[in-house]
Every structure is written in C-alpha cells, then in structure tokens.
Amino acid sequence: MLLSMRRAAIFVAALALAPAAQAATPTILVHASAQTGAAPFHVTFTATGDAVSYHWDFGDGNSAGGPVADHTYRTGAFTATVTGTGADGSTQRASVPIKSMSLSLSAPRKAAAYGAWTTFRGRLRPAIGRTKVELYLGDRRAATGSADKRGRVRVRARLFRPGNYQLRWNGITSKAAGVQLRPYLHAVIAGTGQLHMPLVLHASLRPAGPVRVEIWRGPSRVVAANYLRPVVLSLGTHHEAVYRIRVSSLPQAGFVIAQRTIRRDVYVPSLSLGSRGPSVRALEARLNELHYGLRGVDGAFAEDTSDAVVAFQKLHGLPRTGRVTSVFWHLLLNASVPRARYPGDHIEVNKTRQVLLVVRGGQVVLISHTSTGATGNTPVGRWHVYSKVPGWLPDGMFDSSFFVGAFAIHGYPSVPYYPASHGCVRLPVWIAPRIYQLDPYGTEVDIYY
C-alpha cells in the first residue's frame, strides 16, 4: 500500500512540472516608423507579441522600456534590439537596422570663375557604396556627381549663377554652401603702340554688366568713367607716352570684383646706341621686368641697354644687331621670362644662343649675353666653381670664376655677339661683378647646346 502511494505522488509531481518544461518563449514582432532618414533621425519603435515586458537597446548606448519607444539618432548605422520577457521569465529578441544619414557639402573657398568648371566636395555618412548624388541651386539641378564606397562625394559643375548650393540624395539634403562668382572680364589693347599708329582699348564683361575704366597717361588720369555696354576707346599715339589702364567690374549681388591692369607704351619704333627719352625708358623697363641685365632704367640707350637688347635677340632668334625695330618691340611686349632647363640654384650657359642665365629656385632671375669658345671648346657638362679671382688678371680677364681647369666665367673688354673666346665664358665687364657675386664657391654651372 505504501509503495502504491509513493508511485502516485511521483506521477502527480511529474504532471505539475510538465507545463513549465514545455513552456514556449514569447513571440515578438518589431516595427520601426522608418529605417533610413536624415540625421537627427527620429524613430518610433513598436513591439507586438505575447511578452509581458519589453526592453529596448537602441544600439548607440541608449535604452528604454515598454512596447513602444521613441528615439532620435545621430549620424551613423545602428541596430535596435528589443528583448521581450514572458510570464514565466523566458526571453526572446528581435532587431531592426537603422541608418541615420547626413550629407555635407564643401564649396570652393575662392570665388569660382563664371562659366568655368568647378569642383564641389562632400560626404555621405554612413557610406553605403557607390551612389549618385545631385547638386542643386534652389529647385534647379545644376549637376550630377557620385559618392564613392567611402561616402566621399565629388561633383563637377559649370557655374553661371551665384547662390546657395545643396547636395541631395534620396530626399536627404545637405546644408547650403554659398558660392560667389568672378565675372569674366575681357580687356585688351589692339595695336602695337608704335608712334602714330592706332591704339584701341576693348573691354567687356560676362555676364553683361557695368564696368569702370580708368586710364592714366603718364602721371595724369585722363579717363575715369563707368560704362554699361562694351567699351571701345581710342588712345592717342601722337607723342611718346606710357598708358596705364585699369578696368574693373562694378559690384553685383553674388559676384566679386574682377579687375585687370594693362600697361602700354607709345614708342618710337627704331632705337639704338645714343637714343634717349620715354621710348628708351619703356624699353629698359620691359627688359628689366623680363630679367635682362641692365645697370638701371634711366632712359639712355647705352652699352648696358645694347647688351640687354642683344641677349633678347639671341634668345628669340632675331638678328644680333643691338638695335631695336618694330619687330623687336612686338616680340618684347608679348614675351615672358625664359624657362630654366634645370631646377634649383645654378648658372646655365646656352652655347647655341650664346647667353648666360642665373637661376634661383628653378626660375631665371638674370640674363646676360655672352661669348663662348671660338672653336666650340667650352666644355659641355655640369661643373662647379672651384676658384675665384677678383679684379683684373694680366690677360684681361675680370672677376673670374673658374669651373673646370682653366675655363672660367669672367668679364672681358670684348664680347662679340658670336663664339669668340679661347674657351671661357665671356661677359661684358659692366655686368661681371654682379655675376661674380651670384656664383660663390661650389656654384653649379650647367653648359649645354
């Protein structure tokens, strides 16, 4: 009888324990009001099921309780997870991914040129792989670009309007980036500047707008006026003169001021040793601007002016006469500083052109006419100044800088326009001290054809 009662108790206990052993975990469904949006991104989460309590982990370090929860996300990609707990303490989880997007735009730091291609940059975060983005000015699309797999945005656009530009992607908009434009200012002088020949200023603005023109003839301002239409002004050429012309755009909303300054000389076309006056001064000023060696800008066509003219003629393939012609003037007014062949600080000797160039930081800073070996024996190559002798030597060399063997750069009383030395690099005596100061011990000397 006792054994039967013990067996019955065990069976009842087993029945009592059976529901707990077989209890199912709660069922949970999670819903987000939206999964992708612009930061700060507000999301309402709703959990449904048969759990009796809910706990939310929003994935950014914040949490909340209850079947409904609200949260605002900063920029980034997150996973929101809800944990439901049943009446018996069992739990179940459900998750939903969230992307809180931001789009930034960086406009050019300086004013963009009107009608020119301009690059905008930005960032799409979090990155979602390669995707198309659009650049807008107000409601008007200006260009289309792309974001790379890291979210970096690049858009190129030709700009014809100033204003606040924005990037857009899937309904997400960047903050506005203000862009100013620089109008295209066209200002040129037609005519050579030769005495008694036509000389005309042409100026216009794009987009069309008013311009201001100021003209100085020597020290006197002869024109100061605003023009609403393209400008065509004739300049007097009956006397030698120096014109300085300043053309500026007038203020317009969204545009910066564009300005150009032009100098033009009215000159006597033919000049040579002994000439004097404004034309010679204009000649010397231009040669000095291009770094041809001169004693100074004094308006007197002396030996130094002639040597500078010869150096220019050599470099530009003109007859080596030392005299100025209208062809010379045309080339001079349109010339630029010649380029060095090698970078760094050094001296170059061009045997073909018979000129010496002093180079600093890869830029030509001084040009002199020279004469190398009559037999072509001036050694080609890269050398270095190893000895310097100031003053005169018995054979007529002056301020000598030796770069290999008995070969030196030095001044000499006679410097023909062609190769005529015994092998050294001859310079006019008047410029030799200046070169001597610019080629200290160890100076690199590059000699080439």
Coordinates of C-alpha atoms in Angstrom, one line a residue, residues 92-323:
Q92 CA 13.1 36.5 -27.0
R93 CA 14.8 39.1 -29.1
A94 CA 14.1 40.9 -32.4
S95 CA 16.2 43.5 -34.2
V96 CA 15.8 46.2 -36.9
P97 CA 18.7 48.0 -38.7
I98 CA 18.6 51.9 -38.7
K99 CA 20.6 54.3 -40.8
S100 CA 20.7 57.9 -39.8
M101 CA 22.1 59.7 -42.8
S102 CA 23.9 63.0 -43.2
L103 CA 25.1 64.7 -46.3
S104 CA 27.7 67.5 -46.2
L105 CA 28.9 69.9 -48.9
S106 CA 32.1 71.9 -49.2
A107 CA 32.1 74.7 -51.8
P108 CA 35.2 76.2 -53.3
R109 CA 37.0 78.5 -50.9
K110 CA 37.5 81.2 -53.5
A111 CA 35.1 82.7 -55.9
A112 CA 34.5 80.5 -58.9
A113 CA 35.2 81.8 -62.4
Y114 CA 32.0 82.5 -64.3
G115 CA 31.2 79.6 -66.7
A116 CA 34.3 77.6 -65.6
W117 CA 34.2 74.0 -64.3
T118 CA 34.2 74.0 -60.5
T119 CA 34.6 71.0 -58.2
F120 CA 32.3 70.6 -55.1
R121 CA 33.2 68.0 -52.5
G122 CA 31.1 66.5 -49.7
R123 CA 30.4 63.4 -47.6
L124 CA 27.6 60.9 -47.4
R125 CA 27.5 59.2 -44.0
P126 CA 27.3 56.4 -43.2
A127 CA 28.8 55.2 -46.5
I128 CA 26.5 52.9 -48.5
G129 CA 28.6 52.1 -51.5
R130 CA 28.8 53.9 -54.8
T131 CA 25.7 56.0 -55.4
K132 CA 24.6 59.0 -57.4
V133 CA 24.2 62.5 -55.8
E134 CA 22.8 65.7 -57.2
L135 CA 23.8 69.3 -56.9
Y136 CA 21.0 71.9 -56.7
L137 CA 20.7 75.6 -56.7
G138 CA 17.2 76.2 -55.3
D139 CA 14.9 73.9 -57.2
R140 CA 17.2 73.7 -60.2
R141 CA 19.5 70.8 -60.6
A142 CA 23.0 72.1 -61.5
A143 CA 24.9 68.8 -61.9
T144 CA 25.1 65.2 -61.0
G145 CA 28.0 63.5 -59.2
S146 CA 28.7 60.4 -57.2
A147 CA 29.7 59.2 -53.7
D148 CA 32.4 56.5 -53.6
K149 CA 32.3 53.4 -51.4
R150 CA 33.7 55.5 -48.5
G151 CA 31.0 58.1 -48.9
R152 CA 33.2 60.8 -50.4
V153 CA 31.3 63.0 -52.8
R154 CA 32.7 64.8 -55.9
V155 CA 30.6 66.9 -58.2
R156 CA 31.9 69.0 -61.1
A157 CA 29.7 71.8 -62.5
R158 CA 30.0 74.7 -64.8
L159 CA 28.7 77.7 -62.8
F160 CA 26.7 80.5 -64.3
R161 CA 24.8 81.7 -61.2
P162 CA 26.0 82.6 -57.7
G163 CA 23.9 81.4 -54.7
N164 CA 23.4 78.7 -52.1
Y165 CA 24.1 75.3 -53.5
Q166 CA 23.0 72.0 -51.9
L167 CA 23.6 68.3 -52.4
R168 CA 20.6 65.9 -52.5
W169 CA 20.4 62.1 -52.1
N170 CA 17.2 60.1 -51.7
G171 CA 15.3 63.0 -50.1
I172 CA 18.3 63.9 -47.8
T173 CA 19.7 67.4 -48.3
S174 CA 23.0 69.0 -47.2
K175 CA 23.3 72.4 -45.6
A176 CA 23.6 75.1 -48.2
A177 CA 27.1 76.3 -49.3
G178 CA 27.3 79.8 -50.6
V179 CA 29.2 80.3 -53.9
Q180 CA 30.3 83.6 -55.3
L181 CA 31.4 84.0 -58.9
R182 CA 34.1 86.1 -60.5
P183 CA 32.7 87.6 -63.8
Y184 CA 34.8 87.1 -67.0
L185 CA 36.4 90.5 -67.7
H186 CA 37.8 90.9 -71.2
A187 CA 40.2 93.8 -71.5
V188 CA 42.8 94.1 -74.3
I189 CA 44.5 96.8 -76.3
A190 CA 44.6 96.4 -80.1
G191 CA 47.6 97.9 -81.7
T192 CA 51.4 97.7 -81.2
G193 CA 51.8 101.0 -79.5
Q194 CA 54.0 102.4 -82.3
L195 CA 54.0 106.1 -82.6
H196 CA 51.2 107.5 -84.9
M197 CA 49.6 104.0 -85.2
P198 CA 46.1 103.2 -84.0
L199 CA 45.8 102.0 -80.4
V200 CA 42.3 100.9 -79.1
L201 CA 41.1 99.6 -75.8
H202 CA 38.4 96.9 -75.9
A203 CA 36.6 95.9 -72.7
S204 CA 33.5 93.9 -71.8
L205 CA 32.0 91.8 -69.0
R206 CA 30.3 88.4 -69.0
P207 CA 27.6 88.1 -67.7
A208 CA 26.8 91.5 -69.1
G209 CA 27.2 94.3 -66.5
P210 CA 28.7 97.7 -65.9
V211 CA 32.5 98.2 -66.0
R212 CA 34.7 101.1 -64.8
V213 CA 37.6 102.3 -66.9
E214 CA 40.4 104.4 -65.5
I215 CA 43.3 105.5 -67.8
W216 CA 46.5 107.2 -66.8
R217 CA 48.7 108.9 -69.4
G218 CA 52.0 109.2 -67.5
P219 CA 51.1 110.6 -64.1
S220 CA 47.8 112.2 -65.2
R221 CA 44.5 110.4 -65.1
V222 CA 42.7 111.1 -68.4
V223 CA 39.7 108.8 -68.2
A224 CA 37.5 107.8 -65.2
A225 CA 34.1 106.6 -66.2
N226 CA 31.5 103.8 -65.9
Y227 CA 30.2 102.0 -69.0
L228 CA 27.0 99.9 -69.3
R229 CA 28.0 98.5 -72.7
P230 CA 31.2 97.0 -74.1
V231 CA 33.9 99.6 -74.2
V232 CA 35.8 100.7 -77.3
L233 CA 38.2 103.7 -76.6
S234 CA 40.9 105.1 -78.9
L235 CA 44.1 106.1 -77.2
G236 CA 46.2 108.9 -78.6
T237 CA 49.6 108.0 -80.2
H238 CA 50.9 111.4 -81.4
H239 CA 53.5 111.5 -78.7
E240 CA 55.6 109.1 -76.8
A241 CA 53.7 108.1 -73.7
V242 CA 53.1 105.4 -71.1
Y243 CA 49.4 104.4 -70.7
R244 CA 48.3 102.5 -67.5
I245 CA 44.7 101.2 -67.8
R246 CA 42.6 99.7 -65.0
V247 CA 39.3 98.0 -65.9
S248 CA 37.1 96.8 -63.1
S249 CA 33.6 95.2 -62.8
L250 CA 31.2 97.1 -60.7
P251 CA 29.5 95.4 -57.7
Q252 CA 26.7 92.9 -58.4
A253 CA 25.0 90.6 -55.9
G254 CA 26.8 87.3 -55.7
F255 CA 29.8 88.4 -57.8
V256 CA 33.2 89.5 -56.6
I257 CA 35.0 92.4 -58.3
A258 CA 37.1 91.4 -61.3
Q259 CA 39.9 93.7 -62.3
R260 CA 42.7 94.0 -64.9
T261 CA 45.5 96.4 -65.2
I262 CA 47.2 96.9 -68.6
R263 CA 50.3 98.9 -69.4
R264 CA 51.0 100.0 -73.0
D265 CA 53.8 102.2 -74.2
V266 CA 53.6 104.5 -77.2
Y267 CA 57.1 104.3 -78.5
V268 CA 59.5 105.3 -81.3
P269 CA 59.9 102.1 -83.3
S270 CA 63.7 102.4 -84.0
L271 CA 66.2 102.8 -81.2
S272 CA 69.9 102.3 -81.0
L273 CA 73.0 103.4 -79.1
G274 CA 72.7 107.1 -78.2
S275 CA 68.9 107.2 -78.2
R276 CA 67.2 108.8 -75.3
G277 CA 63.7 109.6 -74.0
P278 CA 60.5 107.9 -72.9
S279 CA 60.7 105.1 -75.5
V280 CA 64.2 104.1 -74.2
R281 CA 62.9 104.1 -70.7
A282 CA 59.9 101.9 -71.7
L283 CA 62.3 99.6 -73.5
E284 CA 64.5 99.3 -70.4
A285 CA 61.6 98.9 -68.1
R286 CA 60.3 95.9 -70.1
L287 CA 63.7 94.3 -70.4
N288 CA 64.2 94.7 -66.7
E289 CA 60.8 93.1 -66.0
L290 CA 61.9 90.1 -68.0
H291 CA 65.2 89.9 -66.0
Y292 CA 67.6 91.0 -68.7
G293 CA 70.7 92.5 -67.1
L294 CA 70.8 96.4 -67.0
R295 CA 72.6 99.0 -65.0
G296 CA 69.2 100.7 -64.4
V297 CA 66.1 102.1 -66.1
D298 CA 67.4 105.6 -67.0
G299 CA 66.1 106.4 -70.4
A300 CA 69.6 106.4 -72.0
F301 CA 70.4 103.7 -74.7
A302 CA 73.9 103.0 -73.5
E303 CA 76.2 99.9 -73.6
D304 CA 74.2 98.0 -71.0
T305 CA 70.9 98.6 -72.9
S306 CA 72.5 97.4 -76.1
D307 CA 73.8 94.2 -74.4
A308 CA 70.3 93.5 -73.0
V309 CA 68.8 94.0 -76.4
V310 CA 71.4 91.6 -77.9
A311 CA 70.6 89.0 -75.2
F312 CA 66.9 89.3 -76.1
Q313 CA 67.7 89.0 -79.8
K314 CA 69.8 85.9 -79.2
L315 CA 67.0 84.1 -77.2
H316 CA 64.3 84.9 -79.8
G317 CA 66.3 84.1 -82.9
L318 CA 66.5 87.7 -84.2
P319 CA 69.5 89.2 -86.0
R320 CA 72.1 90.2 -83.3
T321 CA 72.3 93.9 -84.1
G322 CA 71.8 95.6 -80.7
R323 CA 69.2 97.9 -82.4

